[in-house]
Coordinates of C-alpha atoms and ligand atoms in Angstrom, one line a residue:
M1 CA 24.0 -89.6 169.0
R2 CA 26.2 -92.7 169.1
C3 CA 28.0 -94.8 166.5
E4 CA 26.0 -98.0 166.1
R5 CA 29.1 -100.1 165.8
C6 CA 31.5 -98.9 168.5
N7 CA 29.0 -96.9 170.6
Q8 CA 31.2 -93.9 170.6
V9 CA 29.4 -90.6 171.1
I10 CA 29.6 -88.6 167.8
N11 CA 28.4 -85.3 166.5
E12 CA 25.7 -85.1 163.9
S13 CA 28.3 -83.7 161.5
E14 CA 30.7 -86.6 162.0
A15 CA 28.0 -89.3 161.5
R16 CA 28.1 -91.4 158.4
E17 CA 25.4 -93.6 157.0
H18 CA 26.3 -97.1 156.0
L19 CA 23.8 -99.8 155.1
G20 CA 21.2 -98.0 157.3
Q21 CA 23.6 -97.8 160.3
T22 CA 24.8 -94.5 161.8
L23 CA 28.6 -94.9 162.2
C24 CA 31.5 -92.7 163.3
E25 CA 34.1 -91.9 160.8
D26 CA 36.4 -94.7 161.9
C27 CA 33.8 -97.4 161.7
Y28 CA 32.6 -96.0 158.4
L29 CA 36.0 -96.3 156.8
D30 CA 36.3 -99.7 158.5
A31 CA 33.0 -100.8 157.0
L32 CA 34.1 -99.6 153.5
S33 CA 37.4 -101.4 153.6
P34 CA 37.1 -105.1 152.5
V35 CA 40.6 -105.7 153.9
R36 CA 39.6 -104.9 157.4
T37 CA 36.3 -106.8 157.2
C38 CA 37.9 -110.2 157.0
D39 CA 40.7 -109.1 159.3
P40 CA 43.6 -111.0 157.8
W41 CA 45.8 -109.6 160.5
A42 CA 43.9 -111.6 163.2
V43 CA 44.2 -114.7 161.2
H44 CA 47.8 -114.0 160.5
S45 CA 48.7 -113.5 164.2
A46 CA 46.8 -116.7 165.2
K47 CA 48.8 -118.6 162.7
T48 CA 52.0 -117.1 163.8
Y49 CA 51.2 -117.9 167.4
E50 CA 50.3 -121.4 166.5
K51 CA 53.5 -121.9 164.6
H52 CA 55.4 -120.4 167.5
S53 CA 53.8 -122.4 170.2
G54 CA 53.5 -125.6 168.3
G55 CA 56.5 -125.6 166.0
S56 CA 59.1 -124.8 168.6
G57 CA 57.7 -127.2 171.1
E58 CA 57.7 -124.6 173.8
L59 CA 55.3 -125.4 176.6
T60 CA 54.4 -123.6 179.7
P61 CA 55.5 -125.3 182.9
I62 CA 52.0 -126.5 183.6
Q63 CA 51.6 -127.8 180.1
S64 CA 54.8 -129.9 180.4
R65 CA 53.6 -131.2 183.7
I66 CA 50.3 -132.2 182.1
L67 CA 52.1 -133.9 179.2
S68 CA 54.5 -135.8 181.5
I69 CA 51.5 -137.1 183.5
L70 CA 49.8 -138.1 180.3
K71 CA 52.9 -140.0 179.2
E72 CA 53.4 -141.7 182.5
T73 CA 49.9 -142.8 182.8
G74 CA 49.3 -143.5 179.1
G75 CA 45.9 -141.9 179.5
I76 CA 44.0 -140.3 182.3
E77 CA 40.6 -139.0 183.1
P78 CA 40.3 -135.2 183.5
A79 CA 39.2 -135.5 187.1
A80 CA 42.2 -137.7 188.1
L81 CA 44.5 -135.4 186.1
H82 CA 43.1 -132.4 188.0
A83 CA 43.6 -134.2 191.3
L84 CA 47.3 -134.9 190.4
L85 CA 47.9 -131.3 189.5
G86 CA 46.5 -130.1 192.7
A87 CA 44.9 -126.9 193.7
E88 CA 47.1 -124.6 191.6
L89 CA 44.8 -125.1 188.6
T90 CA 41.1 -124.6 188.5
E91 CA 39.1 -127.0 186.4
S92 CA 38.5 -124.4 183.7
D93 CA 42.2 -123.6 183.7
L94 CA 42.9 -127.3 183.1
Q95 CA 40.3 -127.4 180.3
R96 CA 42.0 -124.5 178.7
E97 CA 45.5 -126.0 178.9
L98 CA 44.2 -129.3 177.5
A99 CA 42.6 -127.5 174.7
A100 CA 45.9 -125.7 174.0
L101 CA 47.7 -129.0 174.1
R102 CA 45.3 -130.6 171.7
H103 CA 45.6 -127.6 169.4
M104 CA 49.4 -128.2 169.4
E105 CA 48.8 -131.9 168.7
K106 CA 50.5 -132.9 172.0
A107 CA 47.5 -134.4 173.7
R108 CA 44.1 -135.7 172.7
A109 CA 40.9 -136.8 174.3
Q110 CA 39.7 -140.3 173.8
K111 CA 36.3 -141.8 174.7
N112 CA 36.3 -145.1 176.5
S113 CA 33.6 -147.0 178.3
R114 CA 33.9 -144.8 181.4
G115 CA 34.0 -141.5 179.7
I116 CA 36.7 -139.2 178.4
I117 CA 40.4 -139.8 178.9
W118 CA 43.3 -137.7 177.9
R119 CA 46.3 -139.3 176.2
P120 CA 49.5 -138.2 174.6
W121 CA 48.9 -137.3 170.9
Ligands
LIG1 ZN1 32.3 -96.2 165.5

């Protein structure tokens, strides 16, 4: 049989019943522990990361390049920005960097008559 949560193969003797699910010992303990359920550690590390990446102003080289283009142009369409950055970045990479910059409150998207443009925050 398998644990219904982590899919690990378990012996009948190791199996635990929890809310109608068959779980391995680890998942059972996990399920019983309210601390683990809301996963404060994940939230904590996300916040620490945010503080680190936002507060210190540390940017990756590509993020600083994007930012300086945004500042030079005062606002640019994603496609034009992508063209300026060249082939080293795929479009989805660029989207991810822009999302990170927005998260750090360094850049933001603004809608104009022609579509979305990215500007410094
Ligand atoms: Zn399990």
